[in-house]
């Protein structure tokens, strides 16, 4: 959420920053007007309170000197002011709620170093790592590779749940589990993140805090009793500091979690319908950092390297791009997307998105810290990133490791997690 004080100070700059994100409407003047009405009601309530307090003091004096008429007048004034204060406070709350409801729907402002652009075609490549393998045969997509095909059961999943689900079996489910375990071990042992396990059902406040609500309600699932299924453990990890006042010594907080994730994919009709690239239920190893404002931009680069390191250890070629202003997510100020090479599609596909959000989420969650022991609390900065999407990583391992005989070569770093197996045969069996 945005700081209305900054909007008041420089409304033109606010509108210009939103325009960089493709917003065609100018919001600042309306927001400042809403805020003016809110502040006017608050000021009127404070003035009425001062008048009531003054009258209350005079009531006793009028009674003491026997001035019954003045006593009755003052007592009536106290009652009148009490009612007036109540009405003004209620009006101020309505104005405040109206202002906040609009602020909640406006996206974060991009950092100055974010490239201009309308959509993904305008994203800027930062660097590439690895060289795509030169196959002596035509590489297949993951769901057609013989060694994986028997372990990716879309037919049974459709019987159980419908489209965009998969049942994993045999070597595939073990590979999937190995990838998640390897990611967690790397982030904890090498990258210094604290492993965390969180619920997948959350209250509405948590979804509001990280920006999934109110604007993107259709993208998530809600239970009948009001819980929401998390679209990513960013929601739970970030909200662990909601309402807190941390000390400077607590920062940075770096967390990682492996969780189930649930997304309706409301806007993806007809896209990536084959295979397991875009699912309603999937697993992800998430990274979240809570930092002091001065450290958040550098933390984004650190987080990006943590995600890239997973792909490098798996020997999977990738490229990293910075998203342009028109392609960034709602809560981000700058985003680095990491795209892994998928030879079956002959293209790079997103496998991680690392974003710095500034104080945008912290304001929604009221998450603060004290720079010094007695200092006034300030809002923390939050970051999040995939480290990585487990299912998409499985796709990349299968497609990049496929062989002409239908088998799949297992990356070296995963072999200890696979019982020492070095390959998955064309029949889906682990081979040592």
GROMACS .gro file of C-alpha atoms in nm, residues 3-425:
model
  423
    3UNK     CA    1   0.208   0.628   0.176
    4UNK     CA    2  -0.056   0.898   0.133
    5UNK     CA    3   0.183   1.157   0.275
    6UNK     CA    4   0.423   1.102  -0.014
    7UNK     CA    5   0.135   1.131  -0.260
    8UNK     CA    6   0.035   1.465  -0.103
    9UNK     CA    7   0.394   1.589  -0.123
   10UNK     CA    8   0.441   1.508  -0.492
   11UNK     CA    9   0.121   1.397  -0.667
   12UNK     CA   10   0.269   1.447  -1.014
   13UNK     CA   11   0.554   1.207  -0.939
   14UNK     CA   12   0.307   0.946  -0.813
   15UNK     CA   13   0.097   0.964  -1.129
   16UNK     CA   14   0.410   0.955  -1.346
   17UNK     CA   15   0.534   0.640  -1.169
   18UNK     CA   16   0.197   0.468  -1.212
   19UNK     CA   17   0.194   0.570  -1.577
   20UNK     CA   18   0.524   0.385  -1.622
   21UNK     CA   19   0.335   0.071  -1.518
   22UNK     CA   20   0.072   0.131  -1.783
   23UNK     CA   21  -0.190   0.295  -1.561
   24UNK     CA   22  -0.390   0.524  -1.788
   25UNK     CA   23  -0.583   0.694  -1.507
   26UNK     CA   24  -0.439   0.972  -1.290
   27UNK     CA   25  -0.508   0.885  -0.928
   28UNK     CA   26  -0.321   1.141  -0.721
   29UNK     CA   27  -0.574   1.424  -0.727
   30UNK     CA   28  -0.860   1.193  -0.626
   31UNK     CA   29  -0.651   1.036  -0.350
   32UNK     CA   30  -0.546   1.376  -0.215
   33UNK     CA   31  -0.909   1.488  -0.220
   34UNK     CA   32  -1.020   1.174  -0.031
   35UNK     CA   33  -0.741   1.228   0.218
   36UNK     CA   34  -0.845   1.592   0.259
   37UNK     CA   35  -1.199   1.491   0.351
   38UNK     CA   36  -1.063   1.234   0.597
   39UNK     CA   37  -0.830   1.483   0.761
   40UNK     CA   38  -1.104   1.747   0.780
   41UNK     CA   39  -1.330   1.506   0.971
   42UNK     CA   40  -1.047   1.412   1.204
   43UNK     CA   41  -0.966   1.778   1.270
   44UNK     CA   42  -1.333   1.861   1.330
   45UNK     CA   43  -1.358   1.571   1.576
   46UNK     CA   44  -1.049   1.694   1.760
   47UNK     CA   45  -1.192   2.047   1.780
   48UNK     CA   46  -1.522   1.914   1.909
   49UNK     CA   47  -1.335   1.709   2.169
   50UNK     CA   48  -1.148   2.018   2.286
   51UNK     CA   49  -1.479   2.208   2.315
   52UNK     CA   50  -1.636   1.921   2.508
   53UNK     CA   51  -1.342   1.904   2.748
   54UNK     CA   52  -1.355   2.279   2.807
   55UNK     CA   53  -1.730   2.266   2.871
   56UNK     CA   54  -1.685   1.968   3.106
   57UNK     CA   55  -1.445   2.170   3.318
   58UNK     CA   56  -1.691   2.461   3.340
   59UNK     CA   57  -1.985   2.241   3.440
   60UNK     CA   58  -1.853   2.191   3.792
   61UNK     CA   59  -1.778   2.561   3.833
   62UNK     CA   60  -2.131   2.661   3.727
   63UNK     CA   61  -2.280   2.411   3.972
   64UNK     CA   62  -2.058   2.537   4.253
   65UNK     CA   63  -2.168   2.898   4.208
   66UNK     CA   64  -2.534   2.799   4.184
   67UNK     CA   65  -2.581   2.909   3.825
   68UNK     CA   66  -2.836   2.645   3.731
   69UNK     CA   67  -2.910   2.790   3.389
   70UNK     CA   68  -2.542   2.787   3.289
   71UNK     CA   69  -2.504   2.442   3.441
   72UNK     CA   70  -2.784   2.304   3.228
   73UNK     CA   71  -2.654   2.480   2.916
   74UNK     CA   72  -2.303   2.342   2.964
   75UNK     CA   73  -2.430   1.995   3.040
   76UNK     CA   74  -2.636   2.001   2.722
   77UNK     CA   75  -2.332   2.124   2.529
   78UNK     CA   76  -2.122   1.836   2.663
   79UNK     CA   77  -2.385   1.586   2.547
   80UNK     CA   78  -2.415   1.758   2.210
   81UNK     CA   79  -2.039   1.755   2.157
   82UNK     CA   80  -2.019   1.390   2.257
   83UNK     CA   81  -2.272   1.301   1.988
   84UNK     CA   82  -2.096   1.528   1.737
   85UNK     CA   83  -1.758   1.362   1.808
   86UNK     CA   84  -1.905   1.018   1.760
   87UNK     CA   85  -2.058   1.117   1.426
   88UNK     CA   86  -1.738   1.285   1.305
   89UNK     CA   87  -1.524   0.987   1.405
   90UNK     CA   88  -1.758   0.755   1.218
   91UNK     CA   89  -1.745   0.981   0.913
   92UNK     CA   90  -1.364   0.994   0.937
   93UNK     CA   91  -1.355   0.614   0.947
   94UNK     CA   92  -1.573   0.592   0.637
   95UNK     CA   93  -1.346   0.837   0.454
   96UNK     CA   94  -1.038   0.645   0.569
   97UNK     CA   95  -1.184   0.312   0.458
   98UNK     CA   96  -1.272   0.461   0.119
   99UNK     CA   97  -0.919   0.594   0.076
  100UNK     CA   98  -0.758   0.267   0.183
  101UNK     CA   99  -0.984   0.060  -0.042
  102UNK     CA  100  -0.854   0.254  -0.342
  103UNK     CA  101  -0.491   0.245  -0.225
  104UNK     CA  102  -0.519  -0.133  -0.183
  105UNK     CA  103  -0.594  -0.175  -0.555
  106UNK     CA  104  -0.306   0.036  -0.691
  107UNK     CA  105   0.017  -0.142  -0.785
  108UNK     CA  106   0.357  -0.069  -0.640
  109UNK     CA  107   0.578   0.197  -0.799
  110UNK     CA  108   0.876   0.075  -1.004
  111UNK     CA  109   1.231   0.163  -0.905
  112UNK     CA  110   1.402   0.410  -1.133
  113UNK     CA  111   1.635   0.142  -1.274
  114UNK     CA  112   1.347  -0.071  -1.405
  115UNK     CA  113   1.336  -0.060  -1.786
  116UNK     CA  114   1.036   0.095  -1.960
  117UNK     CA  115   0.809  -0.138  -2.153
  118UNK     CA  116   0.459  -0.263  -2.216
  119UNK     CA  117   0.489  -0.641  -2.183
  120UNK     CA  118   0.729  -0.936  -2.171
  121UNK     CA  119   0.868  -0.848  -2.514
  122UNK     CA  120   1.030  -0.544  -2.352
  123UNK     CA  121   1.204  -0.733  -2.069
  124UNK     CA  122   1.582  -0.690  -2.065
  125UNK     CA  123   1.819  -0.983  -2.043
  126UNK     CA  124   2.079  -0.947  -1.767
  127UNK     CA  125   2.289  -1.256  -1.840
  128UNK     CA  126   2.289  -1.620  -1.947
  129UNK     CA  127   2.452  -1.924  -1.793
  130UNK     CA  128   2.529  -2.255  -1.958
  131UNK     CA  129   2.503  -2.370  -2.316
  132UNK     CA  130   2.194  -2.558  -2.433
  133UNK     CA  131   2.280  -2.916  -2.515
  134UNK     CA  132   2.329  -3.007  -2.881
  135UNK     CA  133   2.099  -3.306  -2.921
  136UNK     CA  134   2.167  -3.563  -3.194
  137UNK     CA  135   1.793  -3.635  -3.200
  138UNK     CA  136   1.480  -3.424  -3.171
  139UNK     CA  137   1.423  -3.364  -2.798
  140UNK     CA  138   1.076  -3.436  -2.664
  141UNK     CA  139   0.863  -3.241  -2.419
  142UNK     CA  140   0.865  -3.384  -2.068
  143UNK     CA  141   0.533  -3.568  -2.095
  144UNK     CA  142   0.650  -3.756  -2.405
  145UNK     CA  143   0.992  -3.866  -2.276
  146UNK     CA  144   0.959  -4.247  -2.229
  147UNK     CA  145   1.144  -4.254  -1.897
  148UNK     CA  146   0.904  -3.995  -1.751
  149UNK     CA  147   0.582  -4.081  -1.933
  150UNK     CA  148   0.473  -4.366  -1.705
  151UNK     CA  149   0.532  -4.157  -1.393
  152UNK     CA  150   0.326  -3.858  -1.508
  153UNK     CA  151  -0.035  -3.977  -1.482
  154UNK     CA  152  -0.260  -3.702  -1.611
  155UNK     CA  153  -0.549  -3.938  -1.686
  156UNK     CA  154  -0.589  -4.053  -1.326
  157UNK     CA  155  -0.547  -3.694  -1.203
  158UNK     CA  156  -0.826  -3.582  -1.435
  159UNK     CA  157  -1.049  -3.856  -1.296
  160UNK     CA  158  -0.974  -3.739  -0.943
  161UNK     CA  159  -0.966  -3.362  -0.985
  162UNK     CA  160  -1.010  -3.247  -1.345
  163UNK     CA  161  -0.766  -3.071  -1.575
  164UNK     CA  162  -0.436  -2.912  -1.471
  165UNK     CA  163  -0.351  -3.178  -1.215
  166UNK     CA  164  -0.105  -3.468  -1.222
  167UNK     CA  165  -0.043  -3.787  -1.026
  168UNK     CA  166   0.330  -3.856  -0.992
  169UNK     CA  167   0.448  -4.216  -0.964
  170UNK     CA  168   0.766  -4.416  -0.922
  171UNK     CA  169   1.089  -4.250  -1.029
  172UNK     CA  170   0.913  -3.925  -1.113
  173UNK     CA  171   0.775  -3.867  -0.764
  174UNK     CA  172   1.114  -3.958  -0.617
  175UNK     CA  173   1.286  -3.712  -0.852
  176UNK     CA  174   1.032  -3.447  -0.755
  177UNK     CA  175   1.097  -3.510  -0.385
  178UNK     CA  176   1.474  -3.512  -0.441
  179UNK     CA  177   1.462  -3.175  -0.611
  180UNK     CA  178   1.272  -3.015  -0.323
  181UNK     CA  179   1.508  -3.165  -0.067
  182UNK     CA  180   1.814  -3.055  -0.261
  183UNK     CA  181   1.680  -2.700  -0.289
  184UNK     CA  182   1.606  -2.679   0.084
  185UNK     CA  183   1.943  -2.823   0.182
  186UNK     CA  184   2.124  -2.578  -0.046
  187UNK     CA  185   1.935  -2.275   0.081
  188UNK     CA  186   1.987  -2.372   0.445
  189UNK     CA  187   2.343  -2.506   0.435
  190UNK     CA  188   2.496  -2.278   0.173
  191UNK     CA  189   2.276  -1.969   0.149
  192UNK     CA  190   2.203  -1.915   0.519
  193UNK     CA  191   1.824  -1.921   0.499
  194UNK     CA  192   1.616  -2.048   0.789
  195UNK     CA  193   1.393  -2.341   0.696
  196UNK     CA  194   1.033  -2.278   0.795
  197UNK     CA  195   0.714  -2.481   0.769
  198UNK     CA  196   0.385  -2.291   0.753
  199UNK     CA  197   0.013  -2.362   0.704
  200UNK     CA  198  -0.136  -2.361   0.355
  201UNK     CA  199  -0.468  -2.225   0.485
  202UNK     CA  200  -0.463  -1.859   0.589
  203UNK     CA  201  -0.696  -1.587   0.703
  204UNK     CA  202  -0.800  -1.309   0.469
  205UNK     CA  203  -0.572  -1.061   0.647
  206UNK     CA  204  -0.267  -1.259   0.535
  207UNK     CA  205  -0.372  -1.248   0.170
  208UNK     CA  206  -0.440  -0.875   0.202
  209UNK     CA  207  -0.099  -0.824   0.362
  210UNK     CA  208   0.099  -0.954   0.066
  211UNK     CA  209  -0.130  -0.808  -0.202
  212UNK     CA  210  -0.319  -1.113  -0.330
  213UNK     CA  211  -0.638  -0.943  -0.213
  214UNK     CA  212  -0.855  -0.762  -0.291
  215UNK     CA  213  -0.761  -0.723  -0.657
  216UNK     CA  214  -0.670  -1.084  -0.743
  217UNK     CA  215  -0.928  -1.285  -0.551
  218UNK     CA  216  -1.022  -1.487  -0.860
  219UNK     CA  217  -0.667  -1.620  -0.887
  220UNK     CA  218  -0.689  -1.807  -0.555
  221UNK     CA  219  -0.916  -2.057  -0.383
  222UNK     CA  220  -1.130  -1.978  -0.079
  223UNK     CA  221  -1.286  -2.233   0.154
  224UNK     CA  222  -1.645  -2.210   0.273
  225UNK     CA  223  -1.536  -2.110   0.624
  226UNK     CA  224  -1.327  -1.817   0.501
  227UNK     CA  225  -0.976  -1.961   0.483
  228UNK     CA  226  -0.774  -1.908   0.167
  229UNK     CA  227  -0.542  -2.166   0.012
  230UNK     CA  228  -0.203  -2.002  -0.036
  231UNK     CA  229  -0.086  -1.940  -0.395
  232UNK     CA  230   0.271  -1.935  -0.260
  233UNK     CA  231   0.434  -1.953   0.084
  234UNK     CA  232   0.539  -1.593   0.027
  235UNK     CA  233   0.202  -1.522   0.190
  236UNK     CA  234   0.278  -1.706   0.514
  237UNK     CA  235   0.650  -1.636   0.539
  238UNK     CA  236   0.608  -1.261   0.486
  239UNK     CA  237   0.315  -1.239   0.727
  240UNK     CA  238   0.519  -1.394   1.009
  241UNK     CA  239   0.627  -1.035   1.089
  242UNK     CA  240   0.281  -0.878   1.045
  243UNK     CA  241   0.207  -0.633   1.325
  244UNK     CA  242   0.558  -0.668   1.471
  245UNK     CA  243   0.811  -0.404   1.568
  246UNK     CA  244   1.151  -0.562   1.515
  247UNK     CA  245   1.488  -0.436   1.628
  248UNK     CA  246   1.759  -0.350   1.378
  249UNK     CA  247   1.957  -0.646   1.512
  250UNK     CA  248   1.680  -0.882   1.396
  251UNK     CA  249   1.742  -0.789   1.032
  252UNK     CA  250   1.784  -0.929   0.780
  253UNK     CA  251   1.547  -1.220   0.828
  254UNK     CA  252   1.595  -1.481   0.555
  255UNK     CA  253   1.352  -1.772   0.532
  256UNK     CA  254   1.280  -2.061   0.301
  257UNK     CA  255   0.988  -2.304   0.289
  258UNK     CA  256   0.877  -2.597   0.077
  259UNK     CA  257   0.501  -2.595   0.039
  260UNK     CA  258   0.202  -2.693  -0.165
  261UNK     CA  259   0.068  -2.398  -0.366
  262UNK     CA  260  -0.278  -2.351  -0.516
  263UNK     CA  261  -0.375  -2.123  -0.804
  264UNK     CA  262  -0.691  -2.106  -1.008
  265UNK     CA  263  -0.499  -1.994  -1.321
  266UNK     CA  264  -0.804  -1.780  -1.396
  267UNK     CA  265  -0.631  -1.583  -1.669
  268UNK     CA  266  -0.453  -1.870  -1.841
  269UNK     CA  267  -0.735  -2.039  -2.033
  270UNK     CA  268  -0.586  -2.229  -2.327
  271UNK     CA  269  -0.224  -2.167  -2.221
  272UNK     CA  270   0.016  -2.452  -2.140
  273UNK     CA  271  -0.265  -2.706  -2.119
  274UNK     CA  272  -0.038  -3.003  -2.198
  275UNK     CA  273   0.189  -3.148  -1.933
  276UNK     CA  274   0.257  -3.009  -1.587
  277UNK     CA  275   0.394  -2.663  -1.667
  278UNK     CA  276   0.086  -2.481  -1.537
  279UNK     CA  277  -0.106  -2.661  -1.261
  280UNK     CA  278  -0.375  -2.575  -1.008
  281UNK     CA  279  -0.176  -2.753  -0.734
  282UNK     CA  280   0.202  -2.754  -0.735
  283UNK     CA  281   0.503  -2.735  -0.504
  284UNK     CA  282   0.754  -2.459  -0.465
  285UNK     CA  283   1.054  -2.381  -0.249
  286UNK     CA  284   1.011  -2.015  -0.161
  287UNK     CA  285   1.255  -1.757  -0.030
  288UNK     CA  286   1.152  -1.449   0.168
  289UNK     CA  287   1.371  -1.175   0.313
  290UNK     CA  288   1.278  -0.900   0.559
  291UNK     CA  289   1.535  -0.620   0.554
  292UNK     CA  290   1.609  -0.263   0.651
  293UNK     CA  291   1.521  -0.021   0.368
  294UNK     CA  292   1.885   0.058   0.286
  295UNK     CA  293   1.964  -0.311   0.228
  296UNK     CA  294   1.673  -0.431   0.016
  297UNK     CA  295   1.810  -0.360  -0.332
  298UNK     CA  296   2.131  -0.551  -0.260
  299UNK     CA  297   1.922  -0.830  -0.106
  300UNK     CA  298   1.739  -0.870  -0.438
  301UNK     CA  299   2.068  -0.944  -0.611
  302UNK     CA  300   2.163  -1.188  -0.336
  303UNK     CA  301   1.830  -1.369  -0.359
  304UNK     CA  302   1.860  -1.390  -0.736
  305UNK     CA  303   2.201  -1.555  -0.704
  306UNK     CA  304   2.057  -1.808  -0.455
  307UNK     CA  305   1.799  -1.914  -0.713
  308UNK     CA  306   2.048  -1.916  -0.999
  309UNK     CA  307   2.283  -2.133  -0.793
  310UNK     CA  308   2.027  -2.413  -0.782
  311UNK     CA  309   2.012  -2.426  -1.162
  312UNK     CA  310   2.390  -2.410  -1.194
  313UNK     CA  311   2.430  -2.702  -0.953
  314UNK     CA  312   2.181  -2.900  -1.165
  315UNK     CA  313   2.372  -2.795  -1.480
  316UNK     CA  314   2.058  -2.647  -1.635
  317UNK     CA  315   2.113  -2.357  -1.878
  318UNK     CA  316   1.919  -2.043  -1.791
  319UNK     CA  317   1.890  -1.675  -1.855
  320UNK     CA  318   1.798  -1.397  -1.612
  321UNK     CA  319   1.591  -1.099  -1.722
  322UNK     CA  320   1.476  -0.784  -1.545
  323UNK     CA  321   1.106  -0.732  -1.603
  324UNK     CA  322   0.999  -0.407  -1.766
  325UNK     CA  323   0.751  -0.172  -1.602
  326UNK     CA  324   0.457  -0.323  -1.790
  327UNK     CA  325   0.532  -0.685  -1.698
  328UNK     CA  326   0.603  -0.661  -1.324
  329UNK     CA  327   0.376  -0.816  -1.064
  330UNK     CA  328   0.136  -0.604  -0.859
  331UNK     CA  329   0.350  -0.575  -0.543
  332UNK     CA  330   0.697  -0.551  -0.696
  333UNK     CA  331   0.929  -0.254  -0.736
  334UNK     CA  332   1.181  -0.455  -0.938
  335UNK     CA  333   1.171  -0.818  -1.050
  336UNK     CA  334   1.432  -1.058  -1.184
  337UNK     CA  335   1.286  -1.355  -1.370
  338UNK     CA  336   1.504  -1.663  -1.416
  339UNK     CA  337   1.412  -1.869  -1.721
  340UNK     CA  338   1.538  -2.225  -1.763
  341UNK     CA  339   1.608  -2.379  -2.103
  342UNK     CA  340   1.350  -2.639  -2.208
  343UNK     CA  341   1.475  -2.821  -2.518
  344UNK     CA  342   1.139  -2.988  -2.578
  345UNK     CA  343   0.989  -2.642  -2.633
  346UNK     CA  344   1.313  -2.498  -2.775
  347UNK     CA  345   1.280  -2.194  -2.553
  348UNK     CA  346   1.345  -2.050  -2.207
  349UNK     CA  347   1.057  -2.064  -1.956
  350UNK     CA  348   1.021  -1.892  -1.620
  351UNK     CA  349   1.124  -2.103  -1.321
  352UNK     CA  350   1.183  -1.829  -1.063
  353UNK     CA  351   1.071  -1.473  -1.004
  354UNK     CA  352   1.261  -1.268  -0.743
  355UNK     CA  353   1.112  -0.933  -0.639
  356UNK     CA  354   1.184  -0.647  -0.404
  357UNK     CA  355   0.862  -0.489  -0.276
  358UNK     CA  356   1.000  -0.201  -0.069
  359UNK     CA  357   0.759  -0.108   0.212
  360UNK     CA  358   0.451  -0.185  -0.002
  361UNK     CA  359   0.363  -0.510   0.178
  362UNK     CA  360   0.495  -0.388   0.514
  363UNK     CA  361   0.243  -0.102   0.517
  364UNK     CA  362  -0.040  -0.343   0.449
  365UNK     CA  363   0.084  -0.572   0.732
  366UNK     CA  364   0.207  -0.294   0.964
  367UNK     CA  365   0.547  -0.462   0.989
  368UNK     CA  366   0.810  -0.226   1.132
  369UNK     CA  367   1.151  -0.208   1.296
  370UNK     CA  368   1.343   0.037   1.514
  371UNK     CA  369   1.667   0.156   1.349
  372UNK     CA  370   1.796   0.231   1.701
  373UNK     CA  371   1.677   0.137   2.049
  374UNK     CA  372   1.463   0.446   2.114
  375UNK     CA  373   1.401   0.547   1.754
  376UNK     CA  374   1.061   0.583   1.595
  377UNK     CA  375   0.957   0.261   1.418
  378UNK     CA  376   0.996   0.248   1.039
  379UNK     CA  377   0.847   0.006   0.790
  380UNK     CA  378   1.066  -0.288   0.689
  381UNK     CA  379   1.125  -0.386   0.327
  382UNK     CA  380   1.017  -0.728   0.199
  383UNK     CA  381   1.143  -0.951  -0.081
  384UNK     CA  382   1.030  -1.283  -0.220
  385UNK     CA  383   1.155  -1.531  -0.478
  386UNK     CA  384   1.111  -1.886  -0.600
  387UNK     CA  385   1.402  -2.105  -0.515
  388UNK     CA  386   1.266  -2.289  -0.724
  389UNK     CA  387   0.932  -2.406  -0.861
  390UNK     CA  388   0.975  -2.782  -0.805
  391UNK     CA  389   0.750  -2.910  -1.084
  392UNK     CA  390   0.904  -2.683  -1.345
  393UNK     CA  391   1.249  -2.789  -1.228
  394UNK     CA  392   1.147  -3.153  -1.276
  395UNK     CA  393   1.039  -3.067  -1.631
  396UNK     CA  394   1.378  -2.907  -1.696
  397UNK     CA  395   1.571  -3.203  -1.555
  398UNK     CA  396   1.369  -3.450  -1.764
  399UNK     CA  397   1.395  -3.253  -2.088
  400UNK     CA  398   1.761  -3.160  -2.056
  401UNK     CA  399   1.861  -3.506  -1.932
  402UNK     CA  400   1.671  -3.714  -2.189
  403UNK     CA  401   1.861  -3.958  -2.407
  404UNK     CA  402   1.786  -4.104  -2.749
  405UNK     CA  403   1.696  -4.443  -2.598
  406UNK     CA  404   1.424  -4.278  -2.384
  407UNK     CA  405   1.622  -4.283  -2.060
  408UNK     CA  406   1.692  -3.978  -1.844
  409UNK     CA  407   2.031  -3.892  -1.694
  410UNK     CA  408   2.003  -3.777  -1.333
  411UNK     CA  409   2.212  -3.468  -1.240
  412UNK     CA  410   2.512  -3.550  -1.021
  413UNK     CA  411   2.391  -3.346  -0.721
  414UNK     CA  412   2.061  -3.535  -0.709
  415UNK     CA  413   2.207  -3.886  -0.711
  416UNK     CA  414   2.257  -3.907  -0.333
  417UNK     CA  415   1.884  -3.824  -0.298
  418UNK     CA  416   1.797  -4.094  -0.554
  419UNK     CA  417   1.961  -4.387  -0.380
  420UNK     CA  418   2.273  -4.349  -0.594
  421UNK     CA  419   2.083  -4.394  -0.921
  422UNK     CA  420   2.244  -4.228  -1.223
  423UNK     CA  421   1.964  -4.279  -1.474
  424UNK     CA  422   1.594  -4.342  -1.511
  425UNK     CA  423   1.540  -4.608  -1.777
   0.00000   0.00000   0.00000
